[in-house]
C-alpha positions as a LaTeX table, in Angstrom:
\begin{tabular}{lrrr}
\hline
Residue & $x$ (\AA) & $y$ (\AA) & $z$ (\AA) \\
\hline
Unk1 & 0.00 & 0.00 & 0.00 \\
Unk2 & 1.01 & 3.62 & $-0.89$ \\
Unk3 & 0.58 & 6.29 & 1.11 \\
Unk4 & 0.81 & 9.63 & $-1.49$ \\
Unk5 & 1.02 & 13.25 & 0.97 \\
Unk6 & 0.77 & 15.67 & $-1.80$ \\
Unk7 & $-0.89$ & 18.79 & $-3.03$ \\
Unk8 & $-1.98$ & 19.26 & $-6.63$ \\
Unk9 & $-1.57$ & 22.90 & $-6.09$ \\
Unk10 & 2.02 & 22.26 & $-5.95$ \\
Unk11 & 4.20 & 21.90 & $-8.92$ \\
Unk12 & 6.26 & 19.30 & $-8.26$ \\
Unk13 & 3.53 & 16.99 & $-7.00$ \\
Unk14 & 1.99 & 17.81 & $-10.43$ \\
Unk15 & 5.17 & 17.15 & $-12.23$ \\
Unk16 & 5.41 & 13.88 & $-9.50$ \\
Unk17 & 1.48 & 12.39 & $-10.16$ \\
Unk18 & 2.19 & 11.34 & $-13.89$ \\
Unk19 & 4.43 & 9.46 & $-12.67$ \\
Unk20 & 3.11 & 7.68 & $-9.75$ \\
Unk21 & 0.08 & 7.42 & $-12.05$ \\
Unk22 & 1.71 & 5.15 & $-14.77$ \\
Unk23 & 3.90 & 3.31 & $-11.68$ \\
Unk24 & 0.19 & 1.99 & $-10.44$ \\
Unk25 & $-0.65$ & 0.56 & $-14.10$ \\
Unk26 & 2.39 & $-0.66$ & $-14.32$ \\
Unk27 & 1.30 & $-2.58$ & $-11.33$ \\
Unk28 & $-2.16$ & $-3.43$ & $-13.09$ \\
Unk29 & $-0.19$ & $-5.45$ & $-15.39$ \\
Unk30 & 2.24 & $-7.34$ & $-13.34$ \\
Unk31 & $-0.77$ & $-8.76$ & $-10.75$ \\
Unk32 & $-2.48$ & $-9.74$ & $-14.35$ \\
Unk33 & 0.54 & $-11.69$ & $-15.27$ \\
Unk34 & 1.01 & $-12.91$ & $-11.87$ \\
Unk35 & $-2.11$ & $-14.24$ & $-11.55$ \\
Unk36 & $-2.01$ & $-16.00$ & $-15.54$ \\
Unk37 & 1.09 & $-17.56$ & $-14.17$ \\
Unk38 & $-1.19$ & $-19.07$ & $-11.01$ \\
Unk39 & $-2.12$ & $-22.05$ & $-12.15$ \\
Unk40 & $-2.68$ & $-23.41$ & $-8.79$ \\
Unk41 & $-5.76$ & $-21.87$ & $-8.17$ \\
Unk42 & $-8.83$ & $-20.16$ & $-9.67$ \\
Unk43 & $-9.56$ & $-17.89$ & $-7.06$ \\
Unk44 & $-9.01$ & $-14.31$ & $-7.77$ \\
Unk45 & $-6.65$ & $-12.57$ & $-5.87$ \\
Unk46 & $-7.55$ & $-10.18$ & $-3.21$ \\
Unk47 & $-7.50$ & $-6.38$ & $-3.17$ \\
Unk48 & $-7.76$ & $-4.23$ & $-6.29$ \\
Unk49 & $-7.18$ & $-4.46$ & $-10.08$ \\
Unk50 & $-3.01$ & $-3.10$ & $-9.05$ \\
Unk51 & $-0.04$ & $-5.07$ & $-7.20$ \\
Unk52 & $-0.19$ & $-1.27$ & $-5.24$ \\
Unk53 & $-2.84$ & 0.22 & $-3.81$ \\
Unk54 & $-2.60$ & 3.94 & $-3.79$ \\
Unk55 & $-4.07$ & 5.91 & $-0.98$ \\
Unk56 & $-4.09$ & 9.67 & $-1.59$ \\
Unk57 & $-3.68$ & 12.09 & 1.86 \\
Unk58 & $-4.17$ & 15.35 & 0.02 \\
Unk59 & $-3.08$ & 18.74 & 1.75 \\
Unk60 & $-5.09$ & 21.49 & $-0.40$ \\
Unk61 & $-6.64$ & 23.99 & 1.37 \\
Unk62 & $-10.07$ & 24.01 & 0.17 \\
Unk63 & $-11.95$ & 21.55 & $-1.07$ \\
Unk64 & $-12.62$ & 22.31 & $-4.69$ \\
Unk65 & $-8.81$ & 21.91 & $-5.03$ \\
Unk66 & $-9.08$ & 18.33 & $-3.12$ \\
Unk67 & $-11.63$ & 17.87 & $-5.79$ \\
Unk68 & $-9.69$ & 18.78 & $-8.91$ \\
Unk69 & $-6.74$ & 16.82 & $-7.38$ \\
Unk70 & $-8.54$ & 13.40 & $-7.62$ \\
Unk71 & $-9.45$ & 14.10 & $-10.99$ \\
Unk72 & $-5.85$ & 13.98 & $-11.62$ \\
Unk73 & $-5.28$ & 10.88 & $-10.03$ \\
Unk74 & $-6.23$ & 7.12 & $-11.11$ \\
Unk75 & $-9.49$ & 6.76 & $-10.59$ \\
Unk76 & $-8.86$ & 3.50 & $-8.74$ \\
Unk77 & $-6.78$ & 5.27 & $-6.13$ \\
Unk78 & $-8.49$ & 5.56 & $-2.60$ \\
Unk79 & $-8.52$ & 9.03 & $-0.72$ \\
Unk80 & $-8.76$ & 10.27 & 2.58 \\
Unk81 & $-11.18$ & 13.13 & 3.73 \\
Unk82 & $-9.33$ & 16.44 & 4.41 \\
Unk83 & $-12.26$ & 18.55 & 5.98 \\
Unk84 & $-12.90$ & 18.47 & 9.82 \\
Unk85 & $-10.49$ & 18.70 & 12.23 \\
Unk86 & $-10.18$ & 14.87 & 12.66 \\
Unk87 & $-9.06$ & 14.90 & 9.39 \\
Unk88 & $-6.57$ & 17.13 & 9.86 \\
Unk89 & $-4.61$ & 14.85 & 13.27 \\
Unk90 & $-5.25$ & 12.37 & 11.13 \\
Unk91 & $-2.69$ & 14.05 & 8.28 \\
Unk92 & $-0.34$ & 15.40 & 11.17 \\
Unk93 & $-0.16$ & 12.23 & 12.90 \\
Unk94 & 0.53 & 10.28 & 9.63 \\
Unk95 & 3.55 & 12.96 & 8.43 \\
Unk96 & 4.87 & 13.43 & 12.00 \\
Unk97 & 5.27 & 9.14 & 12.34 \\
Unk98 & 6.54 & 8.94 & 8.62 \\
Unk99 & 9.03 & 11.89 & 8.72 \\
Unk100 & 6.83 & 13.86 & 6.12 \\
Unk101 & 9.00 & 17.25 & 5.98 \\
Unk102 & 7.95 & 18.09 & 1.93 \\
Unk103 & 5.59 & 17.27 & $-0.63$ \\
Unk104 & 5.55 & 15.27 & $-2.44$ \\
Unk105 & 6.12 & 11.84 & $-0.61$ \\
Unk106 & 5.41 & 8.35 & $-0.82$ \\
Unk107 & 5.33 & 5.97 & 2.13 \\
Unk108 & 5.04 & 2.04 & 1.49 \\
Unk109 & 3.79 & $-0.09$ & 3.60 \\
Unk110 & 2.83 & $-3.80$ & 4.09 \\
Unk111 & $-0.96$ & $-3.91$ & 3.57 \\
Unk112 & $-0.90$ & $-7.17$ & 5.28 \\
Unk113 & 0.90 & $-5.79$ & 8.74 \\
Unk114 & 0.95 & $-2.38$ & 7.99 \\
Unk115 & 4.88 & $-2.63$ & 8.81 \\
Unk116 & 6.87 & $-0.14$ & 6.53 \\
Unk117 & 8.69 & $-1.10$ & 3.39 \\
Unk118 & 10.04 & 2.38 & 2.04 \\
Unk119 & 9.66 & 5.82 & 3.27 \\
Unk120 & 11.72 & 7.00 & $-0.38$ \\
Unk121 & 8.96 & 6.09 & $-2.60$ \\
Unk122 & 8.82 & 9.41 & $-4.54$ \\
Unk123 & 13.00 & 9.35 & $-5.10$ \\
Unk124 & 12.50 & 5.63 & $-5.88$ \\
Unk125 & 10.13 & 6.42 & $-8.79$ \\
Unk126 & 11.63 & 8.96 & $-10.29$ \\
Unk127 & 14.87 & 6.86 & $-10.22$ \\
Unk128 & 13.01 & 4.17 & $-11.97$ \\
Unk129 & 11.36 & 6.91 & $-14.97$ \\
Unk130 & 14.87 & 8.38 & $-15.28$ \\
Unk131 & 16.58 & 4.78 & $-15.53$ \\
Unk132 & 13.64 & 4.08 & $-18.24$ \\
Unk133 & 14.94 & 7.36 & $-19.95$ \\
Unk134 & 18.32 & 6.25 & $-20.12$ \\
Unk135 & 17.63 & 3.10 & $-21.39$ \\
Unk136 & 15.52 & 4.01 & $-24.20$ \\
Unk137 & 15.69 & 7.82 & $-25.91$ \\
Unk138 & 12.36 & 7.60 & $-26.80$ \\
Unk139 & 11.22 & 6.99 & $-23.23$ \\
Unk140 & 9.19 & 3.33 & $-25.32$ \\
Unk141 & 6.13 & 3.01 & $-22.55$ \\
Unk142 & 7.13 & $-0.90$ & $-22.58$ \\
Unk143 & 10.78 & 0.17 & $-21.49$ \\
Unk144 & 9.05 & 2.54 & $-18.50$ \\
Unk145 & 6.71 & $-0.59$ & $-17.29$ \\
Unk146 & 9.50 & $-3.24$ & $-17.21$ \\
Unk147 & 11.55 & $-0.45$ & $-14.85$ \\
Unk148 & 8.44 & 0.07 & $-12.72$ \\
Unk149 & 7.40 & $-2.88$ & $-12.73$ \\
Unk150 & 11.36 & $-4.09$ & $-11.41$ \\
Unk151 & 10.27 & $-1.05$ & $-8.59$ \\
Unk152 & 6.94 & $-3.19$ & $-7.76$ \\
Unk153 & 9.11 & $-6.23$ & $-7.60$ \\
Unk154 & 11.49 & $-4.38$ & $-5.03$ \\
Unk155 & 9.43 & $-3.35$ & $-2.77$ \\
Unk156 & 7.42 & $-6.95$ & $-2.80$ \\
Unk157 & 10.40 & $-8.25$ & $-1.88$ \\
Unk158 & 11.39 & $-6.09$ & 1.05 \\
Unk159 & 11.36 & $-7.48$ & 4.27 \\
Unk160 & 8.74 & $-4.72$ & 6.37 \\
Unk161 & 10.07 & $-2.81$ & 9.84 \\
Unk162 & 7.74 & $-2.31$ & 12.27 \\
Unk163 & 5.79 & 0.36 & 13.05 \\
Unk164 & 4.29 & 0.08 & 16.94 \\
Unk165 & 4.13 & 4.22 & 16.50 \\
Unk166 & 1.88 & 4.58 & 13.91 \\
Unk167 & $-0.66$ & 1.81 & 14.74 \\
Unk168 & $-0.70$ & 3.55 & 18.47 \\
Unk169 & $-1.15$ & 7.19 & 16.50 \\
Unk170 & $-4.19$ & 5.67 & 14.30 \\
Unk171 & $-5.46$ & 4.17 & 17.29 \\
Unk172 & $-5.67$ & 7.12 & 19.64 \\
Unk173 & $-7.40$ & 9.14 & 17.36 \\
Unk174 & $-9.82$ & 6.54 & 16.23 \\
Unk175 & $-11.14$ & 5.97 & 19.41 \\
Unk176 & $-11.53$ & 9.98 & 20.00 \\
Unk177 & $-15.26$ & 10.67 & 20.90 \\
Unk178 & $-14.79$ & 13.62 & 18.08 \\
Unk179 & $-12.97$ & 11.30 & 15.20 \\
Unk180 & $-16.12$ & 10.43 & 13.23 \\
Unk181 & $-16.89$ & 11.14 & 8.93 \\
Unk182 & $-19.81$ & 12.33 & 7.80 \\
Unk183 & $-22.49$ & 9.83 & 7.81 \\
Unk184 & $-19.68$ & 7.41 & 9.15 \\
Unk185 & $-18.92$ & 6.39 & 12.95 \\
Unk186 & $-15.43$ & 4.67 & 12.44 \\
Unk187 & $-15.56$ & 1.72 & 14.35 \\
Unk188 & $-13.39$ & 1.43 & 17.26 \\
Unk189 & $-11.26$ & $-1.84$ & 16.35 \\
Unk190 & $-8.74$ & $-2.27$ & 14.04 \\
Unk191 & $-6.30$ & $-4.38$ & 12.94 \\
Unk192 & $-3.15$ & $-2.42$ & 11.71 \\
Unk193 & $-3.40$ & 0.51 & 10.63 \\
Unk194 & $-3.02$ & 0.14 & 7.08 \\
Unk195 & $-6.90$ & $-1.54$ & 7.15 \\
Unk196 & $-7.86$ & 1.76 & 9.06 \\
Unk197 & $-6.95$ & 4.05 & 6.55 \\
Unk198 & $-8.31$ & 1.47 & 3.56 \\
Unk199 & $-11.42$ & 1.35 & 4.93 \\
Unk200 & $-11.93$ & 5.26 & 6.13 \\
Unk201 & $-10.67$ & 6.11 & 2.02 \\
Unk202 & $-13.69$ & 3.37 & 0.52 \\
Unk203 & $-15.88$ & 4.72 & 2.75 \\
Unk204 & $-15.14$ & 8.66 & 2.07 \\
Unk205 & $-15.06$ & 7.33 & $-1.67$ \\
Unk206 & $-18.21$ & 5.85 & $-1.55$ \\
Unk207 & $-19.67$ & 8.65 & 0.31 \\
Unk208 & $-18.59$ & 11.16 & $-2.54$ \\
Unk209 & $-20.03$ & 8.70 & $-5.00$ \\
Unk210 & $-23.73$ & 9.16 & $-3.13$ \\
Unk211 & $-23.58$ & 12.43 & $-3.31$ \\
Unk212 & $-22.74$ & 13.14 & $-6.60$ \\
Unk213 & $-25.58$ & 10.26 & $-7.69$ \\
\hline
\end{tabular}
C-alpha cells in the first residue's frame, strides 16, 4: 500500500502524479501476469485491479482543489477526507510518524501488517522513470513498465520494519469521541493501521459517489 502526501496545487507533486500514475498501471499489469502464471488456483486474488494500492492524503486547502486533485489521479486510487479537524490529526499524525517534511512523498507499507517497506517512494520512482529514460531515448512506454514494474518487484520483496508508533497514532485518534466522517462512525477496532486508513478512504469514496448520484 502507498501512502501519497501531496498537493496538486504544488508543482512538483503535479510534475510527480504522472508518474506515480503510470507506476500503479504498471502494477495493473504485473498482478495480471502474476495471476495468468497461477495455475494453482482459480480464485481471484484479493485487493484491487493493481499489485499497489494507492491511498491519496491530500493537503489542499479548500476543497474544490481536493476535488480537482482526484481528478488527476487514477481513478482506482483511494482518498482520505481532508475537511474536519479529525481529518486534519489524522494528516499530522501520519507525516509526524513517517518523517513527512515536503511534498511530495510516498510511504510504502505492508498492507498485510501495515509494517513499513520504504519511506523514499517518490526518489524511488523517479529513479526508476529516469533509468527508463536512459535506457531508451524515446522513453518506449514498454521500457518505462518493465523499470516500474522491477520497482513493484522491489518493494514486494522487502522485508517490512515495524511500526508500533503509527498503529498507536491511528489508534488514539480513532477511538476519539470527536474522530467520526460524515455519515460514518469509524468503528473502534482495528487491525493495523493500514486496514484503518483502507477502509476510512472506501468509505469517504463511496460517500462522494452518493452524493454526486
Amino acid at each position: 500500500v502507498a501512502i501519497y502526501f501531496a498537493s496538486q496545487t504544488d508543482p512538483a507533486c503535479r510534475d510527480f502524479t504522472p508518474l506515480l500514475n503510470r507506476l500503479y498501471q504498471a502494477g495493473v499489469k504485473l498482478k495480471k501476469q502474476q495471476q495468468q502464471s497461477n495455475t494453482k488456483s482459480n480464485s481471484p486474488q484479493k485487493g484491487g485491479s493493481s499489485v499497489l494500492q494507492v491511498i491519496y492524503q491530500g493537503n489542499e486547502t479548500t476543497f474544490d482543489d481536493f476535488q480537482g486533485a482526484l481528478r488527476q489521479v487514477d481513478p482506482a486510487w483511494l482518498a482520505l477526507p481532508i475537511d474536519g479537524k479529525p481529518a486534519q490529526q489524522r494528516k499530522q499524525a501520519l507525516a509526524k510518524e513517517f518523517h513527512v517534511k515536503e511534498l511530495p512523498a510516498l510511504v510504502i507499507v505492508c498492507g498485510a501488517t501495515g509494517q513499513v517497506i520504504s519511506l523514499t517512494g517518490v526518489s524511488q520512482v523517479r529513479d526508476a522513470a529516469a533509468a527508463a529514460t536512459a535506457t531508451n531515448d524515446n522513453d518506449d512506454k514498454n521500457t518505462a513498465d518493465s523499470a516500474f514494474q522491477t520497482l513493484l518487484q522491489t518493494w514486494l520483496a522487502t522485508e517490512p520494519q515495524p511500526a508500533e508508533r503509527v498503529w498507536d497514532e491511528i489508534k488514539r485518534l480513532e477511538a476519539s469521541e470527536t474522530y467520526t466522517m460524515r455519515g460514518f462512525a469509524v468503528s473502534l477496532v482495528r487491525n493495523t493501521m493500514v486496514g484503518f486508513l483502507l477502509t476510512l478512504a472506501m468509505q469517504y469514496i463511496t460517500q462522494q459517489l452518493r452524493k454526486s448520484s
